[in-house]
mmCIF file with all atom_site columns, C-alpha atoms and ligand atoms in Angstrom:
data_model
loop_
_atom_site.group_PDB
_atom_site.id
_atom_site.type_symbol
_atom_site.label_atom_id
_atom_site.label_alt_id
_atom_site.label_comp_id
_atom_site.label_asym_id
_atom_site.label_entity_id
_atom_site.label_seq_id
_atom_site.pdbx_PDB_ins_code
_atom_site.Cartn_x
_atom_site.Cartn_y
_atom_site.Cartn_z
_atom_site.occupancy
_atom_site.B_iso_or_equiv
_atom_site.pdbx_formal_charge
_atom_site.auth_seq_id
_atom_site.auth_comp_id
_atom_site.auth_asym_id
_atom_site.auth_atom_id
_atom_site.pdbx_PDB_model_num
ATOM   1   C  CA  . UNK Q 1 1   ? 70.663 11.970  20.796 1.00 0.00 ? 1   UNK Q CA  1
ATOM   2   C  CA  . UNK Q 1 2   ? 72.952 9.721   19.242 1.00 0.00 ? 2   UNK Q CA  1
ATOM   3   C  CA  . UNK Q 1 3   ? 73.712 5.565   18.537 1.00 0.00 ? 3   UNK Q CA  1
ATOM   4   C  CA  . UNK Q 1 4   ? 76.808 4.434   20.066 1.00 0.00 ? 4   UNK Q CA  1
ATOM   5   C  CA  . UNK Q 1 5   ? 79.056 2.462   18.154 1.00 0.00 ? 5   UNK Q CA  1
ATOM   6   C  CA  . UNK Q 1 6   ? 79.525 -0.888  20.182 1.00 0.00 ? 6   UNK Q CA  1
ATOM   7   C  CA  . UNK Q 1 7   ? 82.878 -1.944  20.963 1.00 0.00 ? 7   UNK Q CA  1
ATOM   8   C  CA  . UNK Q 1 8   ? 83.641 -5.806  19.458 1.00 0.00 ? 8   UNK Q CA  1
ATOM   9   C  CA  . UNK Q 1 9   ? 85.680 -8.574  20.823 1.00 0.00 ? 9   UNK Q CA  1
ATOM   10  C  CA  . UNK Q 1 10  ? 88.376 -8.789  20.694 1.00 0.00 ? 10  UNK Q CA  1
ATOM   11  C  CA  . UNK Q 1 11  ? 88.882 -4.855  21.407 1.00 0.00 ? 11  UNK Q CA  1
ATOM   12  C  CA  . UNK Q 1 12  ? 91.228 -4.166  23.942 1.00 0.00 ? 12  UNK Q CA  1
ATOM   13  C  CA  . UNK Q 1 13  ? 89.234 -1.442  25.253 1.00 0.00 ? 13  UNK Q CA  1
ATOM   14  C  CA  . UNK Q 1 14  ? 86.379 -3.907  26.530 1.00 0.00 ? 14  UNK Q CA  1
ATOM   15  C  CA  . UNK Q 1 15  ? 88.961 -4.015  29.371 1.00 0.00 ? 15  UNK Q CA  1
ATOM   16  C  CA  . UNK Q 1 16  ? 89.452 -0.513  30.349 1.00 0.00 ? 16  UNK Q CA  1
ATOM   17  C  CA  . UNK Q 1 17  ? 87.554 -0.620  33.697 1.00 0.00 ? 17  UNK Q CA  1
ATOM   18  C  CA  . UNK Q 1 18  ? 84.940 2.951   34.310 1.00 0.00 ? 18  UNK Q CA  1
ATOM   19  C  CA  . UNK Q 1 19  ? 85.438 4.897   37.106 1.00 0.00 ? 19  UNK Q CA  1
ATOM   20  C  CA  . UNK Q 1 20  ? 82.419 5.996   39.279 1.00 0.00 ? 20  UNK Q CA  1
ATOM   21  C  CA  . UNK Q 1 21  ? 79.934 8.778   38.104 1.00 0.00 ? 21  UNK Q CA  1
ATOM   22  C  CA  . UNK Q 1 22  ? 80.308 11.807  40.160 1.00 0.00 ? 22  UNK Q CA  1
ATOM   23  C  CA  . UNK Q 1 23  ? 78.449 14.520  38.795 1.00 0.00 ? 23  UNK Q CA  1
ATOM   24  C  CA  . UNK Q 1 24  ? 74.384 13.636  37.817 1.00 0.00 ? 24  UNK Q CA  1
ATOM   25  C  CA  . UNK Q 1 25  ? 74.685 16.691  35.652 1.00 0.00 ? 25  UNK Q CA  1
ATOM   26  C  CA  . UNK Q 1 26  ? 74.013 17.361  31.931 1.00 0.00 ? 26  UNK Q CA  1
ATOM   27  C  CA  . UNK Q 1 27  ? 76.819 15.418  30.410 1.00 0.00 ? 27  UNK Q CA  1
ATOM   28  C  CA  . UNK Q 1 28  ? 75.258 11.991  32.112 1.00 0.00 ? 28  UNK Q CA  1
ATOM   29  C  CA  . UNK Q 1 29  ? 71.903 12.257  31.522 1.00 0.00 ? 29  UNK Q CA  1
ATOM   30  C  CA  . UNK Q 1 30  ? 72.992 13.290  27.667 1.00 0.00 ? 30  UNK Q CA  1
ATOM   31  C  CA  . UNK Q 1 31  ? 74.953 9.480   27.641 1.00 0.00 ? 31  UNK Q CA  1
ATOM   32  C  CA  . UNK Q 1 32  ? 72.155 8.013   29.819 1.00 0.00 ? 32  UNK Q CA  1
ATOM   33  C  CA  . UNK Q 1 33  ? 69.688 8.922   27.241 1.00 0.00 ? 33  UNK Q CA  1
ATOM   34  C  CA  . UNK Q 1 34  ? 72.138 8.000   24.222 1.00 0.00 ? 34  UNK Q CA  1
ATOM   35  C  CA  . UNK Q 1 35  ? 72.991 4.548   25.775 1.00 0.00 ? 35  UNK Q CA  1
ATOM   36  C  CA  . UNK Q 1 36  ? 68.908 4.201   26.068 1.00 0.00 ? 36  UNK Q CA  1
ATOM   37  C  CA  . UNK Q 1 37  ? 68.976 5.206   22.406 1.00 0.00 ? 37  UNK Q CA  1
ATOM   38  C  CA  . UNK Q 1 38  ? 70.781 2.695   21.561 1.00 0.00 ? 38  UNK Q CA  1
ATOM   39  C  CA  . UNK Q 1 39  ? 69.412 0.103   23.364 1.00 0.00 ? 39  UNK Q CA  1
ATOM   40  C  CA  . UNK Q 1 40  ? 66.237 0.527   21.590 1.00 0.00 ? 40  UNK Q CA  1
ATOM   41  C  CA  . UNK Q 1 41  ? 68.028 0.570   18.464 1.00 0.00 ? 41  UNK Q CA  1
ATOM   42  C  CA  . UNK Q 1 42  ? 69.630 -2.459  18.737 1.00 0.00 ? 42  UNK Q CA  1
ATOM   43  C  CA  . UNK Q 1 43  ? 67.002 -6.137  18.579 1.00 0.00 ? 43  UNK Q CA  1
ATOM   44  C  CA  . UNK Q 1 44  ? 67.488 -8.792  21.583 1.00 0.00 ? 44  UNK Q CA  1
ATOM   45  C  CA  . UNK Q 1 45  ? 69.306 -6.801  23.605 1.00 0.00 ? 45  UNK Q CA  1
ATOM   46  C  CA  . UNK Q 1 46  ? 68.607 -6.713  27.405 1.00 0.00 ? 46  UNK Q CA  1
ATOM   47  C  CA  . UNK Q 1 47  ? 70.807 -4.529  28.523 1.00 0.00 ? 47  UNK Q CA  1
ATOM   48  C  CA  . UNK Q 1 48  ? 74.261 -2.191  28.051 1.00 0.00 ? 48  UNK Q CA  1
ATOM   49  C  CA  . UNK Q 1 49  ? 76.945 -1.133  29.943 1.00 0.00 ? 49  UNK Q CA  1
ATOM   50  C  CA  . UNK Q 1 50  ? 78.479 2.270   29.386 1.00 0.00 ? 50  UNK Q CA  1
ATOM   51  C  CA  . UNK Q 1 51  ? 81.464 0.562   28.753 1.00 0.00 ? 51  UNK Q CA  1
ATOM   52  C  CA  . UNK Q 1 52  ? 80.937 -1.391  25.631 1.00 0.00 ? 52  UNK Q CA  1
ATOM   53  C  CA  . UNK Q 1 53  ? 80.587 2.349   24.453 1.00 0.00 ? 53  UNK Q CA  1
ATOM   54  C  CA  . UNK Q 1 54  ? 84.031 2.950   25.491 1.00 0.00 ? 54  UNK Q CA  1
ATOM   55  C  CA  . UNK Q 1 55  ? 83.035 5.523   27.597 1.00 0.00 ? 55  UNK Q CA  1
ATOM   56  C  CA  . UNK Q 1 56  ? 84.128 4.805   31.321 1.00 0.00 ? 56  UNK Q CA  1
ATOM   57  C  CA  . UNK Q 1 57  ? 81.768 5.418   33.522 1.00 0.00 ? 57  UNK Q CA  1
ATOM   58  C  CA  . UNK Q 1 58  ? 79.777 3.125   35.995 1.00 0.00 ? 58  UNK Q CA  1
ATOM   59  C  CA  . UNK Q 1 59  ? 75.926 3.493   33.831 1.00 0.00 ? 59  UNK Q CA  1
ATOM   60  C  CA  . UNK Q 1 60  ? 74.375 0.523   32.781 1.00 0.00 ? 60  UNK Q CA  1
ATOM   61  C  CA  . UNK Q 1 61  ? 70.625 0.012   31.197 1.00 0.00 ? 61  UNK Q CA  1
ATOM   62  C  CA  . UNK Q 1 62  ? 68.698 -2.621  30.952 1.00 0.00 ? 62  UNK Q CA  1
ATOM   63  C  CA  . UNK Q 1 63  ? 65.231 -2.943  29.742 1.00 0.00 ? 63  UNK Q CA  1
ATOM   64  C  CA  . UNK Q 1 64  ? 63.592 -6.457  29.571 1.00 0.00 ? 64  UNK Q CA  1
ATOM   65  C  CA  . UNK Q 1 65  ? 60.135 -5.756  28.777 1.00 0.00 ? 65  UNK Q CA  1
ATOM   66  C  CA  . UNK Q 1 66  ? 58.643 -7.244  25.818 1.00 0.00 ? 66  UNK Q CA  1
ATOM   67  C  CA  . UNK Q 1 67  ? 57.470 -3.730  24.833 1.00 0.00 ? 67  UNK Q CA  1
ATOM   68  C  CA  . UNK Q 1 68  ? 60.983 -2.443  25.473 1.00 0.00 ? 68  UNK Q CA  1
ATOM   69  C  CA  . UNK Q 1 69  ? 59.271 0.288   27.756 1.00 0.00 ? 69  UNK Q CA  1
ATOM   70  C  CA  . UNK Q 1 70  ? 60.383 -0.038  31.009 1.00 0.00 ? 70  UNK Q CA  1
ATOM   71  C  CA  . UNK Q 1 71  ? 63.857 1.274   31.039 1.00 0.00 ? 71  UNK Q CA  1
ATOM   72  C  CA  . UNK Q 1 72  ? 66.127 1.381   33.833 1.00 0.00 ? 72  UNK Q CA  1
ATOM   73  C  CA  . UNK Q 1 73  ? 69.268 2.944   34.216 1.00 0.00 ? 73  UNK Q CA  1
ATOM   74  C  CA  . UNK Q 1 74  ? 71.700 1.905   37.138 1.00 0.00 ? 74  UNK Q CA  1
ATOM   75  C  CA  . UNK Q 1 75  ? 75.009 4.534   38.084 1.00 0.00 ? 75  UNK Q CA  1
ATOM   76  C  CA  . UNK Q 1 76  ? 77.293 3.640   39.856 1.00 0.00 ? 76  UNK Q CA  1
ATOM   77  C  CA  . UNK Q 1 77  ? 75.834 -0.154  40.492 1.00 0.00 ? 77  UNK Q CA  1
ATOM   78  C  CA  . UNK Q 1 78  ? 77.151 -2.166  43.643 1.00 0.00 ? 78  UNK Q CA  1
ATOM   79  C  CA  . UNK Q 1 79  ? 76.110 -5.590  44.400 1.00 0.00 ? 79  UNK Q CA  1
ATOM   80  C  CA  . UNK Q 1 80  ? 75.959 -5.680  48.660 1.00 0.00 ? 80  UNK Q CA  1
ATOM   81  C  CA  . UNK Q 1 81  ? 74.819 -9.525  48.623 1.00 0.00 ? 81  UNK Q CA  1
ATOM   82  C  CA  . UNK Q 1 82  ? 75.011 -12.073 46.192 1.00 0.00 ? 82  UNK Q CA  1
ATOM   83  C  CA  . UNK Q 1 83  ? 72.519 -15.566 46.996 1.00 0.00 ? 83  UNK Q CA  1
ATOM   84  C  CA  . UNK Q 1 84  ? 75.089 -18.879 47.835 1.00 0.00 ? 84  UNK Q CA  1
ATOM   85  C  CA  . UNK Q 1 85  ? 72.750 -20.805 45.764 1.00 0.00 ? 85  UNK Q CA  1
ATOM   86  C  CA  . UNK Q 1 86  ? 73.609 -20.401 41.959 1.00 0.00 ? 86  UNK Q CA  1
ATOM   87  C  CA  . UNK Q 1 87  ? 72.355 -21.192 38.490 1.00 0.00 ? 87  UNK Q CA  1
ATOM   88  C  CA  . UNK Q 1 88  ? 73.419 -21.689 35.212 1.00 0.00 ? 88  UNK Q CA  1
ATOM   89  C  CA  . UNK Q 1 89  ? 72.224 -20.281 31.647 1.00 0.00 ? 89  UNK Q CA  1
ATOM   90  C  CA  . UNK Q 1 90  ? 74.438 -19.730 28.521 1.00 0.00 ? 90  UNK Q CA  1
ATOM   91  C  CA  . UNK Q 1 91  ? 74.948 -15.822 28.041 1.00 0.00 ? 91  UNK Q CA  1
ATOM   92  C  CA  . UNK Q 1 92  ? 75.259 -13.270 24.844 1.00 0.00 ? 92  UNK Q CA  1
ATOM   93  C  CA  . UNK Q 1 93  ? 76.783 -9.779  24.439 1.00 0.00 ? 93  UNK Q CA  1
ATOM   94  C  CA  . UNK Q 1 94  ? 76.013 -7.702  22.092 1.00 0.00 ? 94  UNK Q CA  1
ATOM   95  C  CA  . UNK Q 1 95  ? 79.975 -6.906  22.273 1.00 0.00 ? 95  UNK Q CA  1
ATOM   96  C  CA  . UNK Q 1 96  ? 80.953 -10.545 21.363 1.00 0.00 ? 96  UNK Q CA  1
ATOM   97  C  CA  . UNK Q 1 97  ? 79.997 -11.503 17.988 1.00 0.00 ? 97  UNK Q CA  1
ATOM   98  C  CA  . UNK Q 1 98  ? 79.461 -15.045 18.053 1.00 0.00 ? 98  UNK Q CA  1
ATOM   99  C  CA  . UNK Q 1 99  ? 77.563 -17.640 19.522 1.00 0.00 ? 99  UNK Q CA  1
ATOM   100 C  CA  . UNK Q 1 100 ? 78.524 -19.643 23.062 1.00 0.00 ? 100 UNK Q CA  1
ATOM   101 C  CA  . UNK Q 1 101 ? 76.521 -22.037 24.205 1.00 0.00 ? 101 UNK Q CA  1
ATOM   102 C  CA  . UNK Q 1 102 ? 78.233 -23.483 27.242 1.00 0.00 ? 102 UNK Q CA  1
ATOM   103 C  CA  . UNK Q 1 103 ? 76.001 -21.755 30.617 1.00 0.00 ? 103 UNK Q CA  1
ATOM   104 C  CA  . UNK Q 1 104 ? 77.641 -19.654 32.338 1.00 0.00 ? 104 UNK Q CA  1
ATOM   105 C  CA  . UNK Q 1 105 ? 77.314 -20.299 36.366 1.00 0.00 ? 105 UNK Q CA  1
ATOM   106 C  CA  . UNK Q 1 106 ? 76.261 -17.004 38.693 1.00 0.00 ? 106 UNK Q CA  1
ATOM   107 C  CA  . UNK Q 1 107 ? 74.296 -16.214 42.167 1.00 0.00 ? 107 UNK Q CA  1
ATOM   108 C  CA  . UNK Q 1 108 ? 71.000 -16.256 41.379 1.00 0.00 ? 108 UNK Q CA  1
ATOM   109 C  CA  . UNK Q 1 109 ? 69.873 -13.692 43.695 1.00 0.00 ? 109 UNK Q CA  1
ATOM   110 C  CA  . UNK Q 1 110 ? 71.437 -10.432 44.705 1.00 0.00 ? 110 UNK Q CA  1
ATOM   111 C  CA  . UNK Q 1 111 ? 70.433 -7.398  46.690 1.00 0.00 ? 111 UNK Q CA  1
ATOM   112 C  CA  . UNK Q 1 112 ? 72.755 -4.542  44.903 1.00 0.00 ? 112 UNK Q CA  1
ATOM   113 C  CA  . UNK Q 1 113 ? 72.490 -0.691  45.158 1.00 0.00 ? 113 UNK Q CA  1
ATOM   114 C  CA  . UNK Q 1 114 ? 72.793 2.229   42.803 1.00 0.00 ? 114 UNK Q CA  1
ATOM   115 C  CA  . UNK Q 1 115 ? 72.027 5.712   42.006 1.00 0.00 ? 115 UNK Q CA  1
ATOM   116 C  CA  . UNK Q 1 116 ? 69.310 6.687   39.161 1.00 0.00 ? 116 UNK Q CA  1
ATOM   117 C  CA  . UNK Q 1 117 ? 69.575 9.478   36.595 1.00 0.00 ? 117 UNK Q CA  1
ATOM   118 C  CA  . UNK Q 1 118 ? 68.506 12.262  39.406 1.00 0.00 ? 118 UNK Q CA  1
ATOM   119 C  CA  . UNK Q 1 119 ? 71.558 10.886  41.792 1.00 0.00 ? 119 UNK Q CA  1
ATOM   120 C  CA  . UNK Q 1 120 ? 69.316 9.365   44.147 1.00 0.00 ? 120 UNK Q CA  1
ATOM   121 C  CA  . UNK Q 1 121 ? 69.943 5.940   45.900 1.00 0.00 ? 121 UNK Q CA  1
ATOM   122 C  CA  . UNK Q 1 122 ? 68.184 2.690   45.478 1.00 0.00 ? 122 UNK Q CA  1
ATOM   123 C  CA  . UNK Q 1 123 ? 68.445 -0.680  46.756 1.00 0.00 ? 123 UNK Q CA  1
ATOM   124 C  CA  . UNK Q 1 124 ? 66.807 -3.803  44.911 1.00 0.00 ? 124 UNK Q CA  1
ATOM   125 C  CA  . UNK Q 1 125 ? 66.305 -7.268  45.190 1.00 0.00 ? 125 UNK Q CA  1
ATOM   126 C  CA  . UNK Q 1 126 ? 66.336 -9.454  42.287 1.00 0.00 ? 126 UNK Q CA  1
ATOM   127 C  CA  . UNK Q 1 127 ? 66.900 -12.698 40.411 1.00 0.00 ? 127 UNK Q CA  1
ATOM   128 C  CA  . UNK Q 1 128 ? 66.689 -14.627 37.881 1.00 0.00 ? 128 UNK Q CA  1
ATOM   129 C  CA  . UNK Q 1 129 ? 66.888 -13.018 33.773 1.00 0.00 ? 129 UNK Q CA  1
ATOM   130 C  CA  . UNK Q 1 130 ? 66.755 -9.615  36.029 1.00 0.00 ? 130 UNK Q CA  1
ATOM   131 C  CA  . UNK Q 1 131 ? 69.902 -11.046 38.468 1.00 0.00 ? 131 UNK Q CA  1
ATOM   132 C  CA  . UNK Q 1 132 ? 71.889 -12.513 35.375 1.00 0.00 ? 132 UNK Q CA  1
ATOM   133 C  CA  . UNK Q 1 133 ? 71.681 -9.334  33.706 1.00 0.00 ? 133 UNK Q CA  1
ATOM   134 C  CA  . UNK Q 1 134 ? 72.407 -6.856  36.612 1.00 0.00 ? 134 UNK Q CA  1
ATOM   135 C  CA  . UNK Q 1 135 ? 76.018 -8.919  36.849 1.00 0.00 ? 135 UNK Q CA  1
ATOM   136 C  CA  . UNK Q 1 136 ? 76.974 -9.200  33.643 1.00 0.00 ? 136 UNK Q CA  1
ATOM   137 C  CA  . UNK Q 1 137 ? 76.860 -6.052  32.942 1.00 0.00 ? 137 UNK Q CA  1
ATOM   138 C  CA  . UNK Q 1 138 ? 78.390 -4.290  36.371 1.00 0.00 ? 138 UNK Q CA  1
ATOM   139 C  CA  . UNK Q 1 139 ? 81.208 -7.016  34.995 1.00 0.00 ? 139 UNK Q CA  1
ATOM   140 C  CA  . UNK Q 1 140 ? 81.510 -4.829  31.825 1.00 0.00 ? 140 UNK Q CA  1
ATOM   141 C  CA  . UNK Q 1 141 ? 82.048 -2.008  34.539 1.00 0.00 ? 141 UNK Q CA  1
ATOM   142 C  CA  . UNK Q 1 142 ? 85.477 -3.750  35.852 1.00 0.00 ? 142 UNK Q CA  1
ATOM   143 C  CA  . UNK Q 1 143 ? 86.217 -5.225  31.970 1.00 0.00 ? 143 UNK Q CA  1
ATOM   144 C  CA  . UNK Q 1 144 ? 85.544 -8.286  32.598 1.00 0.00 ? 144 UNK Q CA  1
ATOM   145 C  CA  . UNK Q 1 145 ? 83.586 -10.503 29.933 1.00 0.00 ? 145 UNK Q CA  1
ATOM   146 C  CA  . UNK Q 1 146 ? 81.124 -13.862 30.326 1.00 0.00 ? 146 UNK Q CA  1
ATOM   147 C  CA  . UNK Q 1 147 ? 83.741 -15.567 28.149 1.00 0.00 ? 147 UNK Q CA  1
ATOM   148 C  CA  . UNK Q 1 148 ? 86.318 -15.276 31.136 1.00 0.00 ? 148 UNK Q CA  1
ATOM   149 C  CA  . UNK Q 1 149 ? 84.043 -17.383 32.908 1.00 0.00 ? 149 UNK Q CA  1
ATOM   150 C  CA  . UNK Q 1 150 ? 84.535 -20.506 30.137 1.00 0.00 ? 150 UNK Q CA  1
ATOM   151 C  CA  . UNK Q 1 151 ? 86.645 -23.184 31.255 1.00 0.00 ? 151 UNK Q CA  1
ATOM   152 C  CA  . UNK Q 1 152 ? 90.111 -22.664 29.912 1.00 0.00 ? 152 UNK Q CA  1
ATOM   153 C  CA  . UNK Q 1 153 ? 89.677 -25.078 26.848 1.00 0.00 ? 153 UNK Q CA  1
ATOM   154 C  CA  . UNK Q 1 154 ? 86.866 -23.482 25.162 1.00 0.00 ? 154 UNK Q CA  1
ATOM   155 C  CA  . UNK Q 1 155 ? 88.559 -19.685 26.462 1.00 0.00 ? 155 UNK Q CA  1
ATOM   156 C  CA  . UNK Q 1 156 ? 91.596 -20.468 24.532 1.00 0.00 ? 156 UNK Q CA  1
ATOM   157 C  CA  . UNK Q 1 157 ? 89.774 -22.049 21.068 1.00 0.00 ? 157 UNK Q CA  1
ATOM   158 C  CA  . UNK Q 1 158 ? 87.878 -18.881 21.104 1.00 0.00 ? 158 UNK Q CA  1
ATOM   159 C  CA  . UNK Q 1 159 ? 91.268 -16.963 21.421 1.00 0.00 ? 159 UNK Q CA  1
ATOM   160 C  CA  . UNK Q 1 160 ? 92.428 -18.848 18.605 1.00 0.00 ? 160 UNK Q CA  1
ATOM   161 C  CA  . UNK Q 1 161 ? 89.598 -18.302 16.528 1.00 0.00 ? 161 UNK Q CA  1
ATOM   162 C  CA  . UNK Q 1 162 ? 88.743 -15.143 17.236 1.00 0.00 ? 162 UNK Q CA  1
ATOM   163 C  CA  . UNK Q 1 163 ? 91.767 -13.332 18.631 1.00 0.00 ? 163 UNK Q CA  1
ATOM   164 C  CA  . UNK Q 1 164 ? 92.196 -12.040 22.189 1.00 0.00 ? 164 UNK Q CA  1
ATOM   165 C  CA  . UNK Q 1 165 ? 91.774 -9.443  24.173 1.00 0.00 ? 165 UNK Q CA  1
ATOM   166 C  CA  . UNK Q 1 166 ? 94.663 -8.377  25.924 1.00 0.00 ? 166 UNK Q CA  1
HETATM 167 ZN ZN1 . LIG X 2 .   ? 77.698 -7.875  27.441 1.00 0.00 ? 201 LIG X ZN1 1
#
């Protein structure tokens, strides 16, 4: 097993976008576990996306037990229904190296699909911490960040201050 370096903004490469997984073979379960790994490895983190790896495929992990025992890994993640009603909470990423404090607004609720490590399908429900997560990082999936959710003031003073990504 190994511990992934994680990409940092502003690094262009947060914005390559992963392409689906097609083969639930050795090579996947090999970054599944590293990504896992690394999770573990890393305090206050809820969650990964293959991604901020700079590998391009659609895996994400989250774990948000207090006991950081109760992985789950989601390939190939699809949200089918997001809730009209929304909510707001500030965000962090463990590829953006500074604080922002301003909430960002998502759905709430979501019913979403995905395949697990063996390449079967699920379907879930969830919300809240759970919901936030599962969309922030299938975002990391298409390159897109929480910070391009900022209103365009406090986008472009973090641009200045920390550089952008392109
Ligand atoms: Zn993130």
């Amino acid at each position: 097993m190994a511990i992934y370096d994680i990409l940092q903004y502003p690094d262009p490469r947060l914005r390559l976008k992963a392409e689906p997984v097609t083969d639930f073979g050795e090579p996947t379960l090999e970054i599944v576990r590293n990504m896992f790994e690394t999770l573990y490895a890393t305090p206050n983190t809820a969650g990964f996306a293959a991604t901020q790896f700079n590998i391009q495929k659609r895996i994400i992990v989250i774990d948000l037990s207090k006991e950081k025992n109760q992985g789950i890994c989601l390939i190939n993640p699809r949200i089918l229904q997001s809730s009209e009603q929304t909510v707001s909470y500030a965000e962090g990423c463990l590829s953006v190296p500074f604080i922002v404090e301003t909430p960002i607004t998502r759905p709430e609720s979501l019913k979403a699909e995905a395949y697990n490590f063996k390449g079967e399908r699920i379907e879930f429900d969830c919300d809240g911490f759970m919901a936030k997560c599962v969309q922030h990082e299938i975002d990391h999936l298409d390159g897109i960040l929480f910070l391009d959710y900022l209103p365009d003031e406090e986008r472009q003073r973090i641009e200045q201050q920390y550089g952008k990504v392109a």
